[in-house]
Amino acid sequence: MVNFRKYISGVTVLAAGFLFAQSTVSTVLYSQNYDNKAGVNLPSPIAAVEKAILSPKELVDISVNTMMTDPVLKNATWGFVVYDPKTKKIISSYNENTPLVPASTTKLLTTETAMSMLGENYRWMTQLEYSGEIDENGTLNGNLYIVGSGDPSLGTNKAGAWSYKDIVSDFAGGMAREGIKKVNGDIVIQTALFKGNISALPENVVWLENNNYYLPVGTTKEINPANEKLIVKKSMNPAADKKFFYVSPYVNKMVYAEKYDGNGTLTTKLPDAPAFLANSFRASLVKSGVAVTGKVTPKMTDASPEVRKMISAYKSPTLGDIIYYTNQRSDNSLAEALLKTVGYFQMGDQTSESGRIVVNNHLKDIAFDVEGLNYMDGSGLSRSNKVTPISQVKYLSSLMDEKFYKTYFNSLPIGGQSGTLKGMFVGEGNGQVFAKTGTLNKVKTLAGYLKTNSGRTLVFSLMVNNYAGSVGQVKSKMETILKPTLDL
C-alpha cells in the first residue's frame, strides 16, 4: 500500500494554492447567469493536482486504500490485484492471496478447460439414421434412429443453435430424399452419453442470481438446512395441481419447479432433449402423412447394433460460439453441460463429479495456483467455490500464449458495450475492460483483461464478498477501484 505521509502534505499545499487561484479568477469572471444553472460539473481541483503530481500506480493504490474505509466495503471481505503479464509482476493489490467466492467468474475455468480439451471448432452431432430396407412403395421395414452426442444447445436457439422445429424439418427433408413414406418400425433414441438427469446439487447452492430465481438440475435432498432454508408449497391454482414451487431463501417469492418429491425435498431436471426431439419428429411425420407403426423408445446401449444408414446430420454451433454465449450471458445451464462434457471425454462418464475431477486435473497440469482453490461446479452457483485473486490473474495471463486465446478473449463481455458488462464502464473505461462478471447474493466479482490508455494489456481480478448496500453501489465502487488502472 502507498504511504500517504510522504506526499499528502504536499498535495494539500498545492491544492490549497490551486483553490486560491481558482477563487480569484472566479471573482473576476463571475456572471449572474450562472445563478440559475443546476450544478455545473467541474473537475475536482484536488483530484486534478493529485493526478498531476502522482504516478498512475500511486493513484491506483490511493483508490484501493480509500475503498478500505468506504461504508459499502469496509466490513466486506474482498480482494484485488492488477497484474502485468509481460513483466509477470503485481502492479497493485489488496488481499490477493485470500480465497473468495468467485460466483460466475468460475465459468472462466470451465469454458477454458472445454476449449483446451475439445478445441474451439468442436461441434456436437445429432444424426438421423435408419436400419432395414425401403421397399418399392416407400415403406421402411426397419427402425429410425436418433443418435445424439450430448449437444447442450440442442433445440435452444442459443449461440445460433437450431430450434427443434428446424431440426425436425431438416430430418423430414432427409426422409423425403430417401423416398421413405411409411415407417414400419420404431424411432429409437440412442444417446449412451446420458446416464441420468438427476444428481445432488452442489453444496451451499445459491438460489438467487442477477435477480432471477434458479434451480439447477438436481435435488435438494443433501442440502444442509443449517446453510439453506427451503419451503415448498402446492400451487393454489386448481388448474395447476401437478405444479410445485420453491421459495428462495433470500426473497419470499414462489417459483415454478418441475417435480416435488415431498419431505421438504425438491427435485428438478432438464427436459430430455433427445426424447423431445424424437417425439416431435414422430408427431410431425404422422401429421404430414408418413405413418409410423412403432413408438419412440430409448436404447442406451446395443450389444448387437443393426447396420444403419445415415439420413441427415445436424451439427451444433462450434464450441467457440457456445462459449461466447456462455460467457456473454453467464449461462448456467451451458456451463454445467460443458463441465459434464469434459468429464465424459476424459473419464467416459458424463456427470458433474467426473467433470470436477477433470477440471481440477487440467488446472494442475497447466500449473494453476491451486492454493485456496475449491472448484465445486461449472457455473459458479455454489458458495463453496473458492479462488484467490492472484491465481485468477496468473491463470488469465498464462492463456495469452494459447492458440485459442483470441476466441476465448472475444467471448468476454466488454465494458459499456456487450453482455453482462454493458451497464458498467459506460463512460470512462468504455471498450477497454474485457471481463467475466459474477453475481450472487452479497457477492460481486469481476476478472479479466483491460487495455490501458497507453496501449498496455493488463490482467485483473476484483472479488467482493459480504458487502453492504445494493448491487448497484458495489458495482460503482468496483468501477472507482478500476478506473485509475486505465492510466497505467
GROMACS .gro file of C-alpha atoms in nm:
model
  488
    1MET     CA    1   0.000   0.000   0.000
    2VAL     CA    2   0.107   0.356  -0.060
    3ASN     CA    3   0.238   0.564   0.232
    4PHE     CA    4   0.027   0.880   0.228
    5ARG     CA    5   0.257   1.071   0.466
    6LYS     CA    6   0.528   1.107   0.201
    7TYR     CA    7   0.322   1.332  -0.017
    8ILE     CA    8  -0.013   1.420   0.146
    9SER     CA    9   0.111   1.750   0.289
   10GLY     CA   10   0.249   1.850  -0.049
   11VAL     CA   11  -0.076   1.768  -0.219
   12THR     CA   12  -0.266   1.971   0.042
   13VAL     CA   13  -0.045   2.279  -0.006
   14LEU     CA   14  -0.064   2.261  -0.384
   15ALA     CA   15  -0.436   2.202  -0.376
   16ALA     CA   16  -0.487   2.498  -0.144
   17GLY     CA   17  -0.287   2.722  -0.377
   18PHE     CA   18  -0.478   2.591  -0.673
   19LEU     CA   19  -0.810   2.658  -0.498
   20PHE     CA   20  -0.699   3.013  -0.408
   21ALA     CA   21  -0.607   3.080  -0.768
   22GLN     CA   22  -0.938   2.940  -0.887
   23SER     CA   23  -1.137   3.154  -0.641
   24THR     CA   24  -0.952   3.468  -0.752
   25VAL     CA   25  -1.027   3.402  -1.117
   26SER     CA   26  -1.389   3.314  -1.047
   27THR     CA   27  -1.440   3.653  -0.877
   28VAL     CA   28  -1.339   3.830  -1.197
   29LEU     CA   29  -1.534   3.602  -1.431
   30TYR     CA   30  -1.849   3.567  -1.219
   31SER     CA   31  -2.178   3.607  -1.405
   32GLN     CA   32  -2.529   3.613  -1.260
   33ASN     CA   33  -2.636   3.390  -1.550
   34TYR     CA   34  -2.481   3.100  -1.358
   35ASP     CA   35  -2.707   3.151  -1.056
   36ASN     CA   36  -2.995   2.971  -1.220
   37LYS     CA   37  -2.793   2.684  -1.366
   38ALA     CA   38  -2.805   2.348  -1.188
   39GLY     CA   39  -2.466   2.232  -1.060
   40VAL     CA   40  -2.201   2.285  -1.327
   41ASN     CA   41  -1.997   1.963  -1.340
   42LEU     CA   42  -1.639   2.082  -1.298
   43PRO     CA   43  -1.341   1.854  -1.226
   44SER     CA   44  -1.219   1.839  -0.868
   45PRO     CA   45  -0.920   2.075  -0.823
   46ILE     CA   46  -0.764   1.842  -0.569
   47ALA     CA   47  -0.811   1.545  -0.799
   48ALA     CA   48  -0.651   1.742  -1.081
   49VAL     CA   49  -0.350   1.831  -0.866
   50GLU     CA   50  -0.313   1.473  -0.742
   51LYS     CA   51  -0.324   1.343  -1.096
   52ALA     CA   52  -0.057   1.591  -1.198
   53ILE     CA   53   0.193   1.505  -0.925
   54LEU     CA   54   0.124   1.137  -0.853
   55SER     CA   55   0.212   0.840  -1.071
   56PRO     CA   56  -0.070   0.623  -1.210
   57LYS     CA   57   0.035   0.342  -0.978
   58GLU     CA   58   0.010   0.571  -0.675
   59LEU     CA   59  -0.338   0.676  -0.785
   60VAL     CA   60  -0.443   0.312  -0.812
   61ASP     CA   61  -0.309   0.243  -0.462
   62ILE     CA   62  -0.488   0.550  -0.324
   63SER     CA   63  -0.812   0.432  -0.481
   64VAL     CA   64  -0.774   0.090  -0.315
   65ASN     CA   65  -0.681   0.243   0.022
   66THR     CA   66  -0.980   0.475   0.008
   67MET     CA   67  -1.217   0.185  -0.054
   68MET     CA   68  -1.092   0.009   0.257
   69THR     CA   69  -1.288   0.261   0.468
   70ASP     CA   70  -1.584   0.301   0.234
   71PRO     CA   71  -1.915   0.210   0.407
   72VAL     CA   72  -2.003  -0.040   0.133
   73LEU     CA   73  -1.672  -0.230   0.155
   74LYS     CA   74  -1.519  -0.166   0.495
   75ASN     CA   75  -1.682  -0.473   0.655
   76ALA     CA   76  -1.669  -0.684   0.340
   77THR     CA   77  -1.412  -0.950   0.258
   78TRP     CA   78  -1.263  -0.851  -0.073
   79GLY     CA   79  -0.951  -0.883  -0.280
   80PHE     CA   80  -0.799  -0.703  -0.576
   81VAL     CA   81  -0.495  -0.743  -0.796
   82VAL     CA   82  -0.384  -0.583  -1.120
   83TYR     CA   83  -0.102  -0.770  -1.291
   84ASP     CA   84   0.137  -0.706  -1.579
   85PRO     CA   85   0.159  -1.025  -1.790
   86LYS     CA   86   0.477  -0.906  -1.964
   87THR     CA   87   0.684  -0.837  -1.654
   88LYS     CA   88   0.494  -1.101  -1.453
   89LYS     CA   89   0.473  -0.856  -1.165
   90ILE     CA   90   0.189  -0.731  -0.946
   91ILE     CA   91   0.124  -0.360  -1.002
   92SER     CA   92  -0.121  -0.312  -0.716
   93SER     CA   93  -0.305  -0.549  -0.485
   94TYR     CA   94  -0.511  -0.599  -0.173
   95ASN     CA   95  -0.581  -0.939  -0.013
   96GLU     CA   96  -0.459  -1.105  -0.331
   97ASN     CA   97  -0.398  -1.439  -0.154
   98THR     CA   98  -0.737  -1.458   0.019
   99PRO     CA   99  -0.970  -1.736  -0.103
  100LEU     CA  100  -1.302  -1.578  -0.201
  101VAL     CA  101  -1.633  -1.687  -0.352
  102PRO     CA  102  -1.584  -1.621  -0.725
  103ALA     CA  103  -1.950  -1.658  -0.836
  104SER     CA  104  -1.977  -1.677  -1.215
  105THR     CA  105  -1.611  -1.597  -1.277
  106THR     CA  106  -1.588  -1.973  -1.214
  107LYS     CA  107  -1.704  -2.004  -1.576
  108LEU     CA  108  -1.358  -1.879  -1.681
  109LEU     CA  109  -1.216  -2.211  -1.563
  110THR     CA  110  -1.496  -2.425  -1.707
  111THR     CA  111  -1.501  -2.271  -2.054
  112GLU     CA  112  -1.122  -2.267  -2.089
  113THR     CA  113  -1.096  -2.633  -1.990
  114ALA     CA  114  -1.354  -2.726  -2.254
  115MET     CA  115  -1.179  -2.519  -2.522
  116SER     CA  116  -0.838  -2.659  -2.430
  117MET     CA  117  -0.956  -3.022  -2.444
  118LEU     CA  118  -1.203  -3.016  -2.733
  119GLY     CA  119  -1.082  -2.726  -2.948
  120GLU     CA  120  -1.276  -2.414  -3.039
  121ASN     CA  121  -1.415  -2.571  -3.360
  122TYR     CA  122  -1.560  -2.879  -3.191
  123ARG     CA  123  -1.926  -2.949  -3.277
  124TRP     CA  124  -2.181  -3.194  -3.136
  125MET     CA  125  -2.358  -3.414  -3.390
  126THR     CA  126  -2.721  -3.532  -3.377
  127GLN     CA  127  -2.787  -3.785  -3.652
  128LEU     CA  128  -3.095  -3.945  -3.807
  129GLU     CA  129  -3.027  -4.299  -3.931
  130TYR     CA  130  -3.230  -4.598  -4.042
  131SER     CA  131  -3.194  -4.976  -4.038
  132GLY     CA  132  -3.362  -5.230  -4.264
  133GLU     CA  133  -3.476  -5.178  -4.623
  134ILE     CA  134  -3.703  -4.940  -4.812
  135ASP     CA  135  -3.942  -5.124  -5.047
  136GLU     CA  136  -4.080  -5.006  -5.381
  137ASN     CA  137  -4.377  -4.841  -5.208
  138GLY     CA  138  -4.151  -4.625  -4.989
  139THR     CA  139  -4.212  -4.832  -4.676
  140LEU     CA  140  -3.916  -4.858  -4.441
  141ASN     CA  141  -3.917  -5.205  -4.287
  142GLY     CA  142  -3.684  -5.115  -4.007
  143ASN     CA  143  -3.622  -4.857  -3.738
  144LEU     CA  144  -3.533  -4.490  -3.739
  145TYR     CA  145  -3.252  -4.393  -3.503
  146ILE     CA  146  -3.185  -4.052  -3.349
  147VAL     CA  147  -2.827  -4.066  -3.231
  148GLY     CA  148  -2.722  -3.784  -3.001
  149SER     CA  149  -2.386  -3.679  -2.863
  150GLY     CA  150  -2.480  -3.462  -2.566
  151ASP     CA  151  -2.532  -3.132  -2.754
  152PRO     CA  152  -2.605  -2.879  -2.474
  153SER     CA  153  -2.758  -2.631  -2.719
  154LEU     CA  154  -2.993  -2.877  -2.892
  155GLY     CA  155  -3.323  -2.707  -2.974
  156THR     CA  156  -3.248  -2.399  -2.762
  157ASN     CA  157  -3.169  -2.135  -3.027
  158LYS     CA  158  -2.869  -2.044  -2.809
  159ALA     CA  159  -2.549  -1.936  -2.985
  160GLY     CA  160  -2.719  -1.983  -3.321
  161ALA     CA  161  -2.841  -2.336  -3.247
  162TRP     CA  162  -3.141  -2.457  -3.442
  163SER     CA  163  -3.481  -2.492  -3.279
  164TYR     CA  164  -3.645  -2.835  -3.250
  165LYS     CA  165  -3.879  -2.728  -3.530
  166ASP     CA  166  -3.584  -2.654  -3.762
  167ILE     CA  167  -3.415  -2.986  -3.686
  168VAL     CA  168  -3.741  -3.179  -3.736
  169SER     CA  169  -3.789  -3.004  -4.071
  170ASP     CA  170  -3.436  -3.097  -4.179
  171PHE     CA  171  -3.486  -3.460  -4.074
  172ALA     CA  172  -3.818  -3.474  -4.262
  173GLY     CA  173  -3.640  -3.341  -4.572
  174GLY     CA  174  -3.390  -3.624  -4.541
  175MET     CA  175  -3.673  -3.876  -4.520
  176ALA     CA  176  -3.823  -3.735  -4.841
  177ARG     CA  177  -3.488  -3.759  -5.020
  178GLU     CA  178  -3.464  -4.125  -4.923
  179GLY     CA  179  -3.818  -4.183  -5.051
  180ILE     CA  180  -3.950  -4.300  -4.712
  181LYS     CA  181  -4.330  -4.267  -4.699
  182LYS     CA  182  -4.402  -4.506  -4.413
  183VAL     CA  183  -4.204  -4.642  -4.121
  184ASN     CA  184  -4.279  -4.999  -4.023
  185GLY     CA  185  -4.078  -4.984  -3.702
  186ASP     CA  186  -3.978  -4.770  -3.402
  187ILE     CA  187  -3.797  -4.441  -3.358
  188VAL     CA  188  -3.505  -4.537  -3.136
  189ILE     CA  189  -3.324  -4.279  -2.923
  190GLN     CA  190  -2.960  -4.373  -2.878
  191THR     CA  191  -2.758  -4.143  -2.654
  192ALA     CA  192  -2.525  -4.351  -2.441
  193LEU     CA  193  -2.368  -4.034  -2.302
  194PHE     CA  194  -2.662  -3.973  -2.073
  195LYS     CA  195  -2.668  -4.177  -1.756
  196GLY     CA  196  -2.948  -3.998  -1.575
  197ASN     CA  197  -3.051  -3.637  -1.531
  198ILE     CA  198  -3.085  -3.625  -1.155
  199SER     CA  199  -2.784  -3.562  -0.932
  200ALA     CA  200  -2.720  -3.394  -0.599
  201LEU     CA  201  -2.686  -3.019  -0.612
  202PRO     CA  202  -2.355  -2.854  -0.523
  203GLU     CA  203  -2.303  -2.771  -0.158
  204ASN     CA  204  -2.449  -2.436  -0.046
  205VAL     CA  205  -2.623  -2.380  -0.376
  206VAL     CA  206  -2.740  -2.024  -0.437
  207TRP     CA  207  -3.099  -1.970  -0.542
  208LEU     CA  208  -3.087  -1.604  -0.642
  209GLU     CA  209  -2.866  -1.478  -0.922
  210ASN     CA  210  -2.897  -1.148  -1.108
  211ASN     CA  211  -3.248  -1.113  -0.959
  212ASN     CA  212  -3.351  -1.437  -1.130
  213TYR     CA  213  -3.452  -1.747  -0.936
  214TYR     CA  214  -3.259  -2.051  -1.039
  215LEU     CA  215  -3.276  -2.419  -0.953
  216PRO     CA  216  -3.006  -2.618  -1.130
  217VAL     CA  217  -3.050  -2.981  -1.228
  218GLY     CA  218  -3.054  -3.198  -0.918
  219THR     CA  219  -3.221  -3.243  -0.584
  220THR     CA  220  -3.220  -3.054  -0.255
  221LYS     CA  221  -3.203  -3.379  -0.059
  222GLU     CA  222  -2.843  -3.329   0.052
  223ILE     CA  223  -2.864  -2.953   0.111
  224ASN     CA  224  -2.763  -2.868   0.468
  225PRO     CA  225  -3.059  -2.698   0.642
  226ALA     CA  226  -2.812  -2.503   0.852
  227ASN     CA  227  -2.696  -2.323   0.538
  228GLU     CA  228  -3.014  -2.306   0.327
  229LYS     CA  229  -3.384  -2.294   0.404
  230LEU     CA  230  -3.640  -2.433   0.163
  231ILE     CA  231  -4.018  -2.405   0.176
  232VAL     CA  232  -4.221  -2.594  -0.082
  233LYS     CA  233  -4.594  -2.546  -0.141
  234LYS     CA  234  -4.851  -2.669  -0.387
  235SER     CA  235  -4.999  -2.414  -0.622
  236MET     CA  236  -5.330  -2.267  -0.503
  237ASN     CA  237  -5.450  -2.276  -0.864
  238PRO     CA  238  -5.670  -2.588  -0.919
  239ALA     CA  239  -5.566  -2.593  -1.284
  240ALA     CA  240  -5.207  -2.643  -1.180
  241ASP     CA  241  -5.245  -2.940  -0.944
  242LYS     CA  242  -4.928  -3.104  -1.070
  243LYS     CA  243  -4.714  -2.794  -1.037
  244PHE     CA  244  -4.495  -2.729  -0.737
  245PHE     CA  245  -4.293  -2.431  -0.624
  246TYR     CA  246  -3.994  -2.344  -0.413
  247VAL     CA  247  -3.930  -2.029  -0.218
  248SER     CA  248  -3.592  -1.865  -0.248
  249PRO     CA  249  -3.415  -1.841   0.088
  250TYR     CA  250  -3.345  -1.474   0.013
  251VAL     CA  251  -3.665  -1.344  -0.147
  252ASN     CA  252  -4.011  -1.450  -0.038
  253LYS     CA  253  -4.148  -1.542  -0.380
  254MET     CA  254  -4.257  -1.878  -0.515
  255VAL     CA  255  -4.101  -2.008  -0.835
  256TYR     CA  256  -4.219  -2.292  -1.057
  257ALA     CA  257  -4.033  -2.623  -1.043
  258GLU     CA  258  -4.098  -2.942  -1.234
  259LYS     CA  259  -4.132  -3.207  -0.966
  260TYR     CA  260  -4.176  -3.230  -0.588
  261ASP     CA  261  -4.083  -3.549  -0.402
  262GLY     CA  262  -4.216  -3.449  -0.061
  263ASN     CA  263  -4.045  -3.431   0.280
  264GLY     CA  264  -3.919  -3.082   0.203
  265THR     CA  265  -3.707  -3.211  -0.084
  266LEU     CA  266  -3.740  -3.065  -0.431
  267THR     CA  267  -3.612  -3.235  -0.745
  268THR     CA  268  -3.595  -3.094  -1.094
  269LYS     CA  269  -3.441  -3.197  -1.425
  270LEU     CA  270  -3.371  -3.056  -1.766
  271PRO     CA  271  -3.608  -3.155  -2.048
  272ASP     CA  272  -3.481  -3.474  -2.209
  273ALA     CA  273  -3.367  -3.314  -2.534
  274PRO     CA  274  -3.333  -3.635  -2.744
  275ALA     CA  275  -3.674  -3.763  -2.632
  276PHE     CA  276  -3.839  -3.428  -2.701
  277LEU     CA  277  -3.680  -3.418  -3.046
  278ALA     CA  278  -3.783  -3.779  -3.124
  279ASN     CA  279  -4.144  -3.729  -3.014
  280SER     CA  280  -4.170  -3.400  -3.202
  281PHE     CA  281  -4.029  -3.573  -3.510
  282ARG     CA  282  -4.276  -3.861  -3.487
  283ALA     CA  283  -4.570  -3.624  -3.444
  284SER     CA  284  -4.453  -3.420  -3.744
  285LEU     CA  285  -4.418  -3.730  -3.964
  286VAL     CA  286  -4.765  -3.858  -3.876
  287LYS     CA  287  -4.917  -3.513  -3.932
  288SER     CA  288  -4.757  -3.493  -4.278
  289GLY     CA  289  -4.892  -3.836  -4.376
  290VAL     CA  290  -4.586  -4.052  -4.304
  291ALA     CA  291  -4.721  -4.328  -4.081
  292VAL     CA  292  -4.502  -4.468  -3.802
  293THR     CA  293  -4.627  -4.803  -3.674
  294GLY     CA  294  -4.392  -4.823  -3.378
  295LYS     CA  295  -4.319  -4.596  -3.083
  296VAL     CA  296  -4.041  -4.375  -2.954
  297THR     CA  297  -3.813  -4.586  -2.738
  298PRO     CA  298  -3.473  -4.526  -2.573
  299LYS     CA  299  -3.189  -4.769  -2.626
  300MET     CA  300  -2.888  -4.659  -2.429
  301THR     CA  301  -2.661  -4.943  -2.533
  302ASP     CA  302  -2.681  -5.205  -2.804
  303ALA     CA  303  -2.470  -5.521  -2.783
  304SER     CA  304  -2.559  -5.619  -3.140
  305PRO     CA  305  -2.624  -5.296  -3.332
  306GLU     CA  306  -2.815  -5.311  -3.658
  307VAL     CA  307  -2.649  -5.199  -3.980
  308ARG     CA  308  -2.766  -4.841  -4.032
  309LYS     CA  309  -2.751  -4.573  -4.298
  310MET     CA  310  -2.740  -4.203  -4.219
  311ILE     CA  311  -3.027  -3.989  -4.347
  312SER     CA  312  -2.933  -3.650  -4.206
  313ALA     CA  313  -2.696  -3.497  -3.953
  314TYR     CA  314  -2.740  -3.180  -3.751
  315LYS     CA  315  -2.425  -3.003  -3.633
  316SER     CA  316  -2.432  -2.779  -3.327
  317PRO     CA  317  -2.271  -2.435  -3.328
  318THR     CA  318  -1.898  -2.451  -3.265
  319LEU     CA  319  -1.769  -2.479  -2.911
  320GLY     CA  320  -1.626  -2.130  -2.959
  321ASP     CA  321  -1.976  -1.997  -3.035
  322ILE     CA  322  -2.125  -2.177  -2.736
  323ILE     CA  323  -1.852  -2.046  -2.505
  324TYR     CA  324  -1.912  -1.694  -2.639
  325TYR     CA  325  -2.282  -1.727  -2.550
  326THR     CA  326  -2.198  -1.881  -2.211
  327ASN     CA  327  -1.962  -1.603  -2.104
  328GLN     CA  328  -2.154  -1.313  -2.255
  329ARG     CA  329  -2.482  -1.412  -2.089
  330SER     CA  330  -2.337  -1.605  -1.796
  331ASP     CA  331  -2.548  -1.905  -1.896
  332ASN     CA  332  -2.550  -2.154  -1.609
  333SER     CA  333  -2.703  -2.450  -1.791
  334LEU     CA  334  -2.447  -2.436  -2.074
  335ALA     CA  335  -2.161  -2.407  -1.824
  336GLU     CA  336  -2.282  -2.714  -1.632
  337ALA     CA  337  -2.323  -2.903  -1.961
  338LEU     CA  338  -1.965  -2.817  -2.060
  339LEU     CA  339  -1.848  -2.949  -1.723
  340LYS     CA  340  -2.022  -3.282  -1.788
  341THR     CA  341  -1.892  -3.293  -2.144
  342VAL     CA  342  -1.524  -3.271  -2.042
  343GLY     CA  343  -1.596  -3.534  -1.777
  344TYR     CA  344  -1.728  -3.767  -2.045
  345PHE     CA  345  -1.439  -3.715  -2.286
  346GLN     CA  346  -1.175  -3.774  -2.022
  347MET     CA  347  -1.343  -4.032  -1.798
  348GLY     CA  348  -1.626  -4.178  -2.008
  349ASP     CA  349  -1.881  -4.063  -1.753
  350GLN     CA  350  -2.096  -3.757  -1.814
  351THR     CA  351  -2.151  -3.650  -1.455
  352SER     CA  352  -2.070  -3.334  -1.261
  353GLU     CA  353  -1.843  -3.535  -1.032
  354SER     CA  354  -1.630  -3.656  -1.325
  355GLY     CA  355  -1.628  -3.307  -1.470
  356ARG     CA  356  -1.495  -3.158  -1.147
  357ILE     CA  357  -1.214  -3.414  -1.138
  358VAL     CA  358  -1.121  -3.338  -1.499
  359VAL     CA  359  -1.121  -2.960  -1.450
  360ASN     CA  360  -0.914  -2.983  -1.132
  361ASN     CA  361  -0.662  -3.214  -1.301
  362HIS     CA  362  -0.643  -2.981  -1.601
  363LEU     CA  363  -0.575  -2.681  -1.377
  364LYS     CA  364  -0.294  -2.870  -1.204
  365ASP     CA  365  -0.148  -2.973  -1.541
  366ILE     CA  366  -0.124  -2.610  -1.655
  367ALA     CA  367   0.033  -2.504  -1.322
  368PHE     CA  368  -0.272  -2.319  -1.190
  369ASP     CA  369  -0.206  -2.192  -0.838
  370VAL     CA  370  -0.438  -2.430  -0.651
  371GLU     CA  371  -0.365  -2.274  -0.312
  372GLY     CA  372  -0.708  -2.177  -0.180
  373LEU     CA  373  -0.890  -2.327  -0.481
  374ASN     CA  374  -1.217  -2.514  -0.430
  375TYR     CA  375  -1.388  -2.588  -0.763
  376MET     CA  376  -1.737  -2.726  -0.693
  377ASP     CA  377  -1.943  -2.665  -1.005
  378GLY     CA  378  -1.915  -2.541  -1.362
  379SER     CA  379  -2.130  -2.230  -1.331
  380GLY     CA  380  -2.028  -2.068  -1.002
  381LEU     CA  381  -2.365  -2.109  -0.830
  382SER     CA  382  -2.218  -2.282  -0.526
  383ARG     CA  383  -2.089  -2.071  -0.239
  384SER     CA  384  -1.841  -2.347  -0.169
  385ASN     CA  385  -1.641  -2.238  -0.474
  386LYS     CA  386  -1.326  -2.054  -0.367
  387VAL     CA  387  -1.036  -1.898  -0.555
  388THR     CA  388  -0.774  -1.631  -0.486
  389PRO     CA  389  -0.741  -1.312  -0.691
  390ILE     CA  390  -0.372  -1.380  -0.761
  391SER     CA  391  -0.444  -1.728  -0.901
  392GLN     CA  392  -0.710  -1.584  -1.132
  393VAL     CA  393  -0.477  -1.323  -1.283
  394LYS     CA  394  -0.184  -1.560  -1.327
  395TYR     CA  395  -0.419  -1.810  -1.492
  396LEU     CA  396  -0.561  -1.550  -1.731
  397SER     CA  397  -0.210  -1.430  -1.809
  398SER     CA  398  -0.094  -1.781  -1.900
  399LEU     CA  399  -0.380  -1.816  -2.150
  400MET     CA  400  -0.246  -1.528  -2.359
  401ASP     CA  401   0.002  -1.771  -2.518
  402GLU     CA  402  -0.261  -2.031  -2.609
  403LYS     CA  403  -0.370  -2.080  -2.971
  404PHE     CA  404  -0.735  -2.035  -2.873
  405TYR     CA  405  -0.671  -1.714  -2.675
  406LYS     CA  406  -0.831  -1.482  -2.931
  407THR     CA  407  -1.157  -1.679  -2.930
  408TYR     CA  408  -1.150  -1.702  -2.550
  409PHE     CA  409  -1.076  -1.331  -2.512
  410ASN     CA  410  -1.352  -1.238  -2.756
  411SER     CA  411  -1.604  -1.439  -2.552
  412LEU     CA  412  -1.572  -1.196  -2.260
  413PRO     CA  413  -1.822  -0.914  -2.209
  414ILE     CA  414  -1.691  -0.564  -2.294
  415GLY     CA  415  -1.734  -0.275  -2.052
  416GLY     CA  416  -2.012  -0.041  -2.165
  417GLN     CA  417  -2.075  -0.241  -2.480
  418SER     CA  418  -2.176  -0.606  -2.450
  419GLY     CA  419  -2.301  -0.890  -2.237
  420THR     CA  420  -2.320  -0.863  -1.861
  421LEU     CA  421  -2.076  -0.567  -1.865
  422LYS     CA  422  -2.291  -0.348  -2.088
  423GLY     CA  423  -2.415  -0.147  -1.790
  424MET     CA  424  -2.070  -0.089  -1.635
  425PHE     CA  425  -1.790   0.142  -1.755
  426VAL     CA  426  -2.039   0.327  -1.973
  427GLY     CA  427  -1.823   0.641  -1.955
  428GLU     CA  428  -1.457   0.604  -1.863
  429GLY     CA  429  -1.330   0.257  -1.949
  430ASN     CA  430  -1.587   0.205  -2.223
  431GLY     CA  431  -1.449  -0.055  -2.462
  432GLN     CA  432  -1.135  -0.108  -2.252
  433VAL     CA  433  -1.248  -0.367  -1.995
  434PHE     CA  434  -1.291  -0.729  -2.111
  435ALA     CA  435  -1.403  -0.944  -1.821
  436LYS     CA  436  -1.633  -1.211  -1.681
  437THR     CA  437  -1.878  -1.091  -1.421
  438GLY     CA  438  -2.009  -1.279  -1.121
  439THR     CA  439  -2.317  -1.206  -0.910
  440LEU     CA  440  -2.467  -1.390  -0.615
  441ASN     CA  441  -2.646  -1.262  -0.310
  442LYS     CA  442  -2.391  -1.027  -0.145
  443VAL     CA  443  -2.119  -1.141  -0.386
  444LYS     CA  444  -1.994  -0.936  -0.681
  445THR     CA  445  -1.687  -1.029  -0.883
  446LEU     CA  446  -1.504  -0.928  -1.198
  447ALA     CA  447  -1.197  -1.083  -1.361
  448GLY     CA  448  -1.036  -1.040  -1.700
  449TYR     CA  449  -0.825  -0.806  -1.908
  450LEU     CA  450  -0.808  -0.431  -1.959
  451LYS     CA  451  -0.648  -0.212  -2.224
  452THR     CA  452  -0.485   0.095  -2.072
  453ASN     CA  453  -0.483   0.439  -2.231
  454SER     CA  454  -0.116   0.385  -2.319
  455GLY     CA  455  -0.193   0.060  -2.501
  456ARG     CA  456  -0.081  -0.191  -2.238
  457THR     CA  457  -0.279  -0.510  -2.171
  458LEU     CA  458  -0.313  -0.580  -1.800
  459VAL     CA  459  -0.490  -0.859  -1.615
  460PHE     CA  460  -0.702  -0.803  -1.306
  461SER     CA  461  -0.926  -0.972  -1.053
  462LEU     CA  462  -1.165  -0.795  -0.815
  463MET     CA  463  -1.385  -1.005  -0.586
  464VAL     CA  464  -1.613  -0.866  -0.317
  465ASN     CA  465  -1.790  -1.090  -0.064
  466ASN     CA  466  -2.040  -0.986   0.204
  467TYR     CA  467  -2.062  -0.620   0.107
  468ALA     CA  468  -2.310  -0.370   0.250
  469GLY     CA  469  -2.567  -0.184   0.041
  470SER     CA  470  -2.702  -0.266  -0.302
  471VAL     CA  471  -2.552  -0.440  -0.605
  472GLY     CA  472  -2.553  -0.104  -0.783
  473GLN     CA  473  -2.347   0.053  -0.505
  474VAL     CA  474  -2.082  -0.217  -0.507
  475LYS     CA  475  -2.060  -0.204  -0.887
  476SER     CA  476  -1.995   0.169  -0.859
  477LYS     CA  477  -1.717   0.106  -0.606
  478MET     CA  478  -1.562  -0.154  -0.836
  479GLU     CA  479  -1.557   0.100  -1.119
  480THR     CA  480  -1.391   0.351  -0.885
  481ILE     CA  481  -1.117   0.100  -0.800
  482LEU     CA  482  -1.053   0.002  -1.161
  483LYS     CA  483  -1.071   0.335  -1.345
  484PRO     CA  484  -0.726   0.462  -1.231
  485THR     CA  485  -0.571   0.146  -1.375
  486LEU     CA  486  -0.658   0.275  -1.723
  487ASP     CA  487  -0.377   0.533  -1.688
  488LEU     CA  488  -0.113   0.273  -1.606
   0.00000   0.00000   0.00000
